[in-house]
Each structure stands twice: as structure tokens, then as C-alpha cells.
Short mmCIF file of C-alpha atoms in Angstrom, two decimals:
data_model
loop_
_atom_site.label_atom_id
_atom_site.label_comp_id
_atom_site.label_asym_id
_atom_site.label_seq_id
_atom_site.Cartn_x
_atom_site.Cartn_y
_atom_site.Cartn_z
CA MET A 693 -34.85 77.51 -209.98
CA PRO A 694 -31.37 75.64 -210.85
CA ILE A 695 -30.81 72.04 -211.14
CA ALA A 696 -30.60 71.23 -207.33
CA SER A 697 -27.70 71.29 -205.31
CA PRO A 698 -26.46 68.83 -203.25
CA GLU A 699 -27.53 70.27 -200.11
CA ALA A 700 -31.10 71.05 -202.00
CA TYR A 701 -31.49 67.50 -202.76
CA ALA A 702 -30.42 65.93 -199.50
CA GLU A 703 -33.10 68.50 -197.84
CA MET A 704 -35.74 67.53 -200.39
CA LEU A 705 -35.26 63.20 -199.48
CA ASP A 706 -35.44 64.39 -195.72
CA ARG A 707 -38.44 66.11 -196.18
CA ALA A 708 -40.27 63.59 -198.26
CA LYS A 709 -39.50 60.83 -195.72
CA ALA A 710 -40.50 63.16 -192.70
CA GLY A 711 -43.61 63.75 -194.58
CA ARG A 712 -44.50 60.66 -195.81
CA TYR A 713 -44.64 61.68 -199.75
CA ALA A 714 -42.28 60.80 -202.57
CA TYR A 715 -40.89 62.42 -205.81
CA PRO A 716 -41.95 61.14 -209.01
CA ALA A 717 -38.88 60.10 -211.15
CA ILE A 718 -39.51 60.69 -214.46
CA ASN A 719 -37.76 58.81 -217.30
CA VAL A 720 -37.10 60.86 -220.44
CA THR A 721 -35.21 60.47 -223.82
CA SER A 722 -35.54 63.98 -225.27
CA SER A 723 -35.73 67.45 -224.90
CA GLN A 724 -39.65 67.22 -225.54
CA THR A 725 -40.37 64.49 -222.58
CA LEU A 726 -37.77 66.65 -220.31
CA ASN A 727 -39.84 69.66 -220.88
CA ALA A 728 -42.87 67.77 -220.28
CA ALA A 729 -41.90 66.56 -217.12
CA LEU A 730 -40.45 69.98 -215.76
CA LYS A 731 -43.92 71.45 -216.89
CA GLY A 732 -45.92 68.90 -214.78
CA PHE A 733 -43.63 69.56 -211.67
CA ALA A 734 -44.62 73.14 -211.81
CA ASP A 735 -48.26 72.60 -212.46
CA ALA A 736 -48.21 70.47 -209.29
CA GLU A 737 -46.05 72.73 -207.32
CA SER A 738 -43.62 69.78 -206.80
CA ASP A 739 -40.11 69.43 -206.87
CA GLY A 740 -38.93 66.16 -208.54
CA ILE A 741 -36.25 64.11 -209.94
CA ILE A 742 -35.95 63.34 -213.61
CA GLN A 743 -33.65 60.78 -215.14
CA VAL A 744 -32.18 58.48 -217.73
CA SER A 745 -31.68 55.13 -218.40
CA THR A 746 -28.76 53.61 -220.28
CA GLY A 747 -30.95 53.25 -223.25
CA GLY A 748 -32.20 56.65 -223.01
CA ALA A 749 -28.93 58.14 -222.63
CA GLU A 750 -27.43 56.10 -225.68
CA TYR A 751 -30.58 57.42 -227.74
CA LEU A 752 -29.99 60.81 -226.67
CA SER A 753 -26.34 60.86 -228.00
CA GLY A 754 -28.18 60.12 -231.37
CA PRO A 755 -28.49 57.31 -233.32
CA SER A 756 -25.30 57.16 -235.22
CA VAL A 757 -22.94 57.94 -232.14
CA LYS A 758 -25.04 55.57 -229.52
CA ASP A 759 -22.77 56.91 -226.80
CA MET A 760 -23.87 56.82 -223.23
CA VAL A 761 -22.06 59.17 -221.94
CA THR A 762 -22.27 61.69 -224.43
CA GLY A 763 -26.06 61.48 -224.17
CA ALA A 764 -26.19 61.61 -220.50
CA VAL A 765 -24.03 64.86 -220.62
CA ALA A 766 -26.10 66.35 -223.47
CA PHE A 767 -29.07 65.76 -221.86
CA ALA A 768 -27.77 67.21 -218.38
CA ALA A 769 -26.30 70.29 -219.88
CA TYR A 770 -29.51 70.94 -221.64
CA ALA A 771 -31.51 70.31 -218.04
CA HIS A 772 -29.38 72.53 -216.38
CA GLU A 773 -29.99 75.65 -218.66
CA VAL A 774 -34.15 74.96 -219.20
CA ALA A 775 -34.79 74.08 -215.44
CA LYS A 776 -33.64 77.52 -214.44
CA LYS A 777 -37.09 78.99 -215.80
CA TYR A 778 -38.98 76.72 -213.48
CA PRO A 779 -40.09 77.44 -210.03
CA VAL A 780 -39.43 74.03 -208.69
CA ASN A 781 -36.10 72.23 -207.58
CA ILE A 782 -35.02 69.31 -209.93
CA ALA A 783 -32.48 66.66 -209.08
CA LEU A 784 -31.54 64.69 -212.01
CA HIS A 785 -30.62 60.95 -211.57
CA THR A 786 -29.67 57.85 -214.06
CA ASP A 787 -31.42 55.05 -213.75
CA HIS A 788 -30.87 51.23 -213.75
CA CYS A 789 -27.29 50.59 -214.77
CA PRO A 790 -26.03 46.75 -214.58
CA LYS A 791 -22.72 45.53 -213.68
CA ASP A 792 -21.48 45.26 -217.44
CA LYS A 793 -22.14 48.87 -218.03
CA LEU A 794 -20.70 50.57 -215.33
CA ASP A 795 -17.18 51.23 -216.43
CA LYS A 796 -19.07 52.97 -219.70
CA PHE A 797 -21.72 55.15 -217.73
CA VAL A 798 -21.91 55.61 -214.13
CA ARG A 799 -18.01 55.15 -213.51
CA PRO A 800 -17.01 57.95 -216.26
CA LEU A 801 -20.36 60.67 -215.33
CA MET A 802 -19.11 60.12 -211.32
CA ALA A 803 -15.48 60.94 -212.34
CA ILE A 804 -17.22 64.10 -214.66
CA SER A 805 -18.83 65.34 -211.61
CA GLN A 806 -16.10 64.54 -209.43
CA GLU A 807 -13.64 67.02 -211.26
CA ARG A 808 -16.46 69.58 -211.24
CA VAL A 809 -16.76 69.72 -207.73
CA LYS A 810 -13.00 69.94 -207.23
CA ASN A 811 -13.80 73.03 -209.25
CA GLY A 812 -16.08 74.44 -207.35
CA GLN A 813 -18.70 73.68 -209.46
CA GLU A 814 -21.75 71.56 -208.38
CA PRO A 815 -22.14 67.31 -209.60
CA LEU A 816 -23.65 67.00 -213.06
CA PHE A 817 -25.60 64.54 -211.96
CA GLN A 818 -27.16 64.56 -208.16
CA SER A 819 -27.61 60.83 -208.19
CA HIS A 820 -26.84 57.30 -209.87
CA MET A 821 -27.89 53.82 -209.65
CA TRP A 822 -26.63 50.81 -209.67
CA ASP A 823 -28.52 47.83 -210.43
CA GLY A 824 -26.86 44.86 -208.75
CA SER A 825 -29.77 42.86 -208.89
CA ALA A 826 -28.74 40.13 -211.29
CA VAL A 827 -25.52 39.20 -209.38
CA PRO A 828 -25.39 37.63 -205.87
CA VAL A 829 -26.13 39.95 -202.80
CA ALA A 830 -22.53 39.83 -201.56
CA GLU A 831 -20.71 40.99 -204.94
CA ASN A 832 -23.87 43.44 -205.28
CA LEU A 833 -23.08 45.34 -201.68
CA GLU A 834 -19.08 44.88 -202.47
CA ILE A 835 -19.32 46.88 -205.89
CA ALA A 836 -22.18 49.06 -204.08
CA ALA A 837 -19.70 50.04 -201.19
CA GLN A 838 -16.69 50.70 -204.02
CA LEU A 839 -19.37 53.36 -205.83
CA LEU A 840 -20.40 54.77 -202.31
CA ASP A 841 -17.04 55.97 -201.94
CA GLU A 842 -16.87 57.35 -205.49
CA ALA A 843 -20.22 59.07 -205.22
CA ALA A 844 -19.26 60.90 -201.93
CA LYS A 845 -16.46 62.10 -203.50
CA GLY A 846 -18.68 63.94 -205.93
CA LYS A 847 -21.32 64.80 -203.66
CA ILE A 848 -23.77 62.40 -205.20
CA VAL A 849 -26.36 60.34 -203.83
CA LEU A 850 -26.06 56.39 -205.03
CA GLU A 851 -29.19 54.26 -205.58
CA ILE A 852 -29.24 50.30 -205.18
CA GLU A 853 -30.96 47.81 -205.62
CA VAL A 854 -31.32 45.00 -203.10
CA GLY A 855 -33.69 42.18 -204.65
CA VAL A 856 -35.23 42.15 -208.02
CA VAL A 857 -37.47 43.86 -210.10
CA GLY A 858 -39.51 41.43 -212.37
CA GLY A 859 -40.11 42.36 -216.19
CA GLU A 860 -38.09 44.01 -218.65
CA GLU A 861 -36.11 47.18 -218.93
CA ASP A 862 -33.66 48.38 -221.17
CA GLY A 863 -32.67 44.60 -221.94
CA VAL A 864 -32.62 43.37 -218.68
CA GLU A 865 -35.04 40.74 -217.84
CA ASN A 866 -35.96 38.91 -214.48
CA ALA A 867 -38.38 35.89 -214.02
CA ILE A 868 -41.46 36.85 -211.84
CA ASN A 869 -40.90 34.62 -208.47
CA ASP A 870 -39.81 34.60 -204.89
CA LYS A 871 -36.50 36.90 -206.00
CA LEU A 872 -39.16 39.56 -206.12
CA TYR A 873 -39.22 40.06 -202.30
CA THR A 874 -36.26 41.71 -200.51
CA THR A 875 -35.37 39.67 -197.20
CA VAL A 876 -34.66 41.27 -193.99
CA GLU A 877 -31.63 39.59 -194.08
CA ASP A 878 -30.45 41.23 -197.13
CA GLY A 879 -31.64 44.59 -195.99
CA LEU A 880 -29.47 44.30 -192.58
CA ALA A 881 -26.32 43.22 -194.81
CA MET A 882 -27.00 45.94 -196.73
CA VAL A 883 -26.52 48.48 -193.96
CA GLU A 884 -23.48 46.74 -192.61
CA ALA A 885 -21.79 46.95 -195.75
CA LEU A 886 -22.81 50.50 -196.64
CA GLY A 887 -23.67 52.10 -193.03
CA LEU A 888 -26.40 54.75 -192.42
CA GLY A 889 -25.13 57.90 -194.25
CA GLU A 890 -21.88 57.98 -192.26
CA LYS A 891 -19.77 56.29 -195.36
CA GLY A 892 -21.96 58.40 -198.04
CA ARG A 893 -25.77 58.80 -198.82
CA TYR A 894 -27.80 56.28 -200.55
CA MET A 895 -31.20 55.21 -201.40
CA ALA A 896 -32.21 51.28 -201.56
CA ALA A 897 -34.94 50.16 -203.78
CA LEU A 898 -36.02 46.93 -201.67
CA THR A 899 -38.25 44.80 -204.02
CA PHE A 900 -41.91 43.57 -202.74
CA GLY A 901 -42.93 42.09 -205.89
CA ASN A 902 -42.37 45.37 -208.12
CA VAL A 903 -42.63 44.27 -211.99
CA HIS A 904 -41.35 46.72 -214.77
CA GLY A 905 -43.83 47.32 -217.57
CA VAL A 906 -47.26 46.83 -217.93
CA TYR A 907 -49.41 44.68 -216.03
CA LYS A 908 -52.98 44.99 -214.77
CA PRO A 909 -53.40 45.35 -210.61
CA GLY A 910 -53.82 41.79 -209.10
CA ASN A 911 -51.40 40.13 -211.63
CA VAL A 912 -48.42 40.32 -209.49
CA LYS A 913 -49.08 40.24 -205.32
CA LEU A 914 -46.98 43.49 -204.17
CA ARG A 915 -46.33 43.36 -200.12
CA PRO A 916 -45.50 46.62 -199.02
CA GLU A 917 -45.03 45.52 -195.11
CA ILE A 918 -41.81 44.05 -196.37
CA LEU A 919 -40.60 47.43 -196.52
CA ASN A 920 -41.76 48.15 -193.19
CA ASN A 921 -40.47 44.84 -191.59
CA ILE A 922 -36.91 45.84 -192.89
CA GLN A 923 -37.36 49.54 -191.95
CA GLU A 924 -38.09 47.94 -188.15
CA ALA A 925 -35.40 45.61 -188.12
CA VAL A 926 -32.49 47.94 -188.87
CA GLY A 927 -34.00 50.58 -186.84
CA ALA A 928 -34.14 48.10 -183.80
CA LYS A 929 -30.61 47.42 -184.53
CA TYR A 930 -29.22 50.61 -185.36
CA GLY A 931 -31.47 52.82 -182.47
CA LYS A 932 -33.22 54.65 -185.39
CA GLU A 933 -36.75 55.16 -186.60
CA LYS A 934 -37.40 54.13 -190.23
CA PRO A 935 -33.66 54.95 -191.11
CA LEU A 936 -33.83 54.03 -194.70
CA SER A 937 -34.62 56.20 -197.63
CA LEU A 938 -36.32 53.56 -200.31
CA VAL A 939 -37.34 53.93 -203.92
CA PHE A 940 -40.21 52.13 -205.59
CA HIS A 941 -39.46 50.26 -208.99
CA GLY A 942 -41.86 48.70 -211.29
CA GLY A 943 -44.74 50.73 -210.38
CA SER A 944 -47.22 50.88 -213.05
CA GLY A 945 -50.48 49.29 -212.53
CA SER A 946 -50.06 49.69 -208.82
CA LEU A 947 -53.33 50.30 -206.81
CA LEU A 948 -53.00 54.01 -205.14
CA SER A 949 -53.43 51.90 -201.75
CA GLU A 950 -50.44 50.01 -202.10
CA ILE A 951 -48.45 52.88 -202.97
CA ARG A 952 -49.61 55.06 -200.11
CA GLU A 953 -48.74 52.12 -198.12
CA ALA A 954 -45.19 51.97 -199.55
CA LEU A 955 -44.89 55.94 -198.62
CA ASP A 956 -45.75 55.44 -195.18
CA TYR A 957 -42.85 53.18 -194.91
CA GLY A 958 -39.82 55.19 -196.31
CA VAL A 959 -40.21 55.19 -200.32
CA VAL A 960 -39.23 58.85 -201.18
CA LYS A 961 -38.63 58.16 -205.04
CA MET A 962 -40.83 56.33 -207.12
CA ASN A 963 -39.60 55.38 -210.81
CA ILE A 964 -42.43 56.16 -213.45
CA ASP A 965 -41.58 55.54 -217.40
CA THR A 966 -44.10 53.03 -218.85
CA ASP A 967 -47.35 55.48 -217.99
CA THR A 968 -45.72 58.86 -219.12
CA GLN A 969 -44.50 56.94 -222.25
CA TYR A 970 -47.95 56.43 -222.89
CA ALA A 971 -48.82 59.74 -222.20
CA PHE A 972 -46.66 61.11 -224.17
CA THR A 973 -47.50 58.94 -227.53
CA ARG A 974 -51.32 58.80 -227.05
CA PRO A 975 -51.96 62.56 -228.00
CA ALA A 976 -49.22 62.17 -230.82
CA ALA A 977 -51.10 59.34 -232.41
CA ASP A 978 -54.35 61.02 -231.95
CA HIS A 979 -53.24 63.86 -233.87
CA MET A 980 -52.08 61.48 -236.54
CA LEU A 981 -55.21 59.57 -236.75
CA ARG A 982 -57.57 62.71 -236.77
CA ASN A 983 -55.30 64.45 -239.39
CA TYR A 984 -53.79 61.79 -241.59
CA ASP A 985 -54.92 63.45 -244.89
CA GLY A 986 -52.78 66.52 -243.52
CA VAL A 987 -49.72 64.94 -242.08
CA LEU A 988 -49.52 62.49 -245.09
CA LYS A 989 -49.39 63.54 -248.66
CA VAL A 990 -52.02 61.29 -249.87
CA ASP A 991 -52.85 60.43 -253.58
CA GLY A 992 -50.37 63.25 -254.67
CA GLU A 993 -51.90 66.24 -252.75
CA VAL A 994 -49.29 68.39 -250.75
CA GLY A 995 -50.52 67.62 -247.10
CA ASN A 996 -51.12 70.58 -244.53
CA LYS A 997 -47.84 71.59 -243.18
CA LYS A 998 -49.83 72.92 -240.19
CA MET A 999 -50.59 69.58 -239.31
CA TYR A 1000 -47.23 67.79 -239.95
CA ASP A 1001 -45.42 70.48 -238.20
CA PRO A 1002 -43.49 68.70 -235.43
CA ARG A 1003 -44.29 71.30 -233.22
CA VAL A 1004 -47.77 70.86 -233.74
CA TRP A 1005 -47.96 67.43 -232.49
CA GLY A 1006 -45.37 67.87 -230.38
CA LYS A 1007 -46.98 70.22 -228.24
CA ALA A 1008 -49.89 67.73 -227.79
CA ALA A 1009 -47.60 64.93 -226.58
CA GLU A 1010 -46.03 67.35 -223.88
CA ALA A 1011 -49.05 68.63 -222.51
CA GLY A 1012 -50.40 64.69 -222.30
CA MET A 1013 -47.11 63.68 -220.57
CA ALA A 1014 -47.25 66.97 -218.09
CA THR A 1015 -50.74 65.93 -216.76
CA ARG A 1016 -49.79 62.42 -216.06
CA VAL A 1017 -46.34 63.80 -214.32
CA ALA A 1018 -48.81 66.14 -212.50
CA GLU A 1019 -51.02 63.14 -211.43
CA ALA A 1020 -47.90 61.18 -210.14
CA CYS A 1021 -47.26 64.10 -208.18
CA GLU A 1022 -50.91 63.58 -206.87
CA HIS A 1023 -50.83 60.26 -206.01
CA LEU A 1024 -47.14 60.34 -204.23
CA ARG A 1025 -48.78 63.31 -201.94
CA SER A 1026 -45.74 65.83 -203.31
CA THR A 1027 -48.16 67.97 -204.61
CA GLY A 1028 -47.89 71.63 -203.33
CA THR A 1029 -44.55 70.69 -201.18
CA THR A 1030 -41.94 72.40 -203.11
CA MET A 1031 -39.23 73.90 -201.06
CA THR A 1032 -39.92 77.04 -203.15
CA LYS A 1033 -42.85 78.34 -201.41
#
């Protein structure tokens, strides 16, 4: 299937909320990790979301270039081509973008998609994230409203964050404290500023104790009921049942029961990065440790080309990551739900 059209993406999100499942949103940094994500979704017969962060996009542009837009455009061009060979719908997304990188990342990419749409093409990316968690809520929503208008012109879904995800990602670090919990008042202010779709479609990463990175269950108190409280408050005010499409950030180490509860409250997208990074690297490390005298030219020997060929250990890495992506689909109840069936 080609990369999902704006209409297909909208249907994906609507079906997920109605069916109480979510799509894994897999961060990638290379063609290898992209291919692994695609295979994982196909194996699970699940549509999905593949995304790049600002750091991932910069990495994709090359170590001597370090240009986020160049990397993101190159990634999207490659993804648009190879995704055609997989029998699932895939949406492309850009992950966390703080205020100081908007003009270097999200806004230029939105402009590219707007131009494409004017020319009768599909947008390059199907959604972009504005991370306003580091600025006051009022400023966060003011910028979100401006970006939503621009996103709508390019048939793009906007993702915003209202609240704070703890831990560190791409150099943005937040303390683990009460700010990790979005309030009902914040949720109502968000809808007052952005509407419920009439100004453009958006998803909201409301926080309920989420933390980026690696942590063991129990170290951070997740409170998924916060999502339900906000859904009910907004729904009561506007006369709609479960009106918000929500995003779960910082889910590594979460209990399956907590994940499933969040799905029941309207989560349609869950970011997965830390776990898939490990799933990719672990088989590569295993190959190197088991075959060190083949991948290295030890004591003047010649090594073994069949062991240090990047395709050999690369295939193992991709297989490991694909398995973890398929597992994520199972956890999020998206297995077997592809619209292509």
C-alpha cells in the first residue's frame, strides 16, 4: 500500500478510537529501522505510524550535514517508495519538536506539504508534533492554534502535548513531579483554543505520569483515569462522547493493564522508541560477541567477511526489532485490524 492518504489516516484514527485500540508509533533513525518497523506491522496485519524525532532527522541527513529538514525529507521519500510493497497502511509523523526548533523543522516541513497539496499531491508527512510542554499552557495553546491552521492547509494532523512527560528525549529533560499530570482545566482550555475538529484535526498527548526512557514499573505512578476525567469533562461541555483522540508518550516499562486502560479512554497512538532501540541493538550485539574473531581481524588474521558483512548482523537486528513492533501491536490491540483486509 502507498503511504496513507489524509482520508485513510483519518479513518485509521477513527477506527482505533471506536475499537479501543491504538497504533504503535515507532521511532526510526535509518532505512534499516524503517524496514524493521514495516515488517513488524505487516507481520501483525496492523496499520501503523512511523516517526522521526528532531535528532533522528538530523542523524538521517548524515553526520557532516546535520540538517533536520534534509533528513526528514530523505526519510519520507524512501518510506513512500518502500511502503508500497507492504499490505498495510502506514502514516509518517514527526515526533517532539520544541519551540526553538519549530522554524528549523516542523514549519518548513508543513510548507513542503502545503505546496504538494496545491499541486494535487499528498502531504509528505501525515502528522507533525508540536511539543509545548516547556512553555506556559497559554503560550503552548497559542502556538498550537497557529500551527493547526497551517496543518489544515496541508491536510496534516497536528499532535500537541498539554502537560509534561518526565525524563529526557533528544536533549529535552523534564523533572518527575506533579507537572506530569494534565488537569481537567488544561484539557478544557485546549478545546476552547483548538476546537474539536472544525479548525483542523489534532491529537493530544495528555500526561498522566508518563516518563521517557527506561524505568521499571512502579517507579513512576501512572494514573490513566486522568484521561477519562478529561474526556468526560470535555464531552459533558460539548455534548460528545469521548471527543478527544489521545496519545500515550513515555510508555516503556508500563504495565499492560495500564496501557489497556489508557486505550479504553481514547488513546489512539502510543510512542515506542526505547524498547525498539534495544530490540534492534541486542541481536547485533549478540552477533558481535559470538563472532568476535570473525568480525574483527584479531592478531593479524583476516577475519570472516561473512561475519562482518553489515547485511548479516543487520538482518538479525531488523528481525529483532520487527518482532518487538509486532508485540507492540498485540499489546495495543491493533493486531489484525488493518483496513486492507
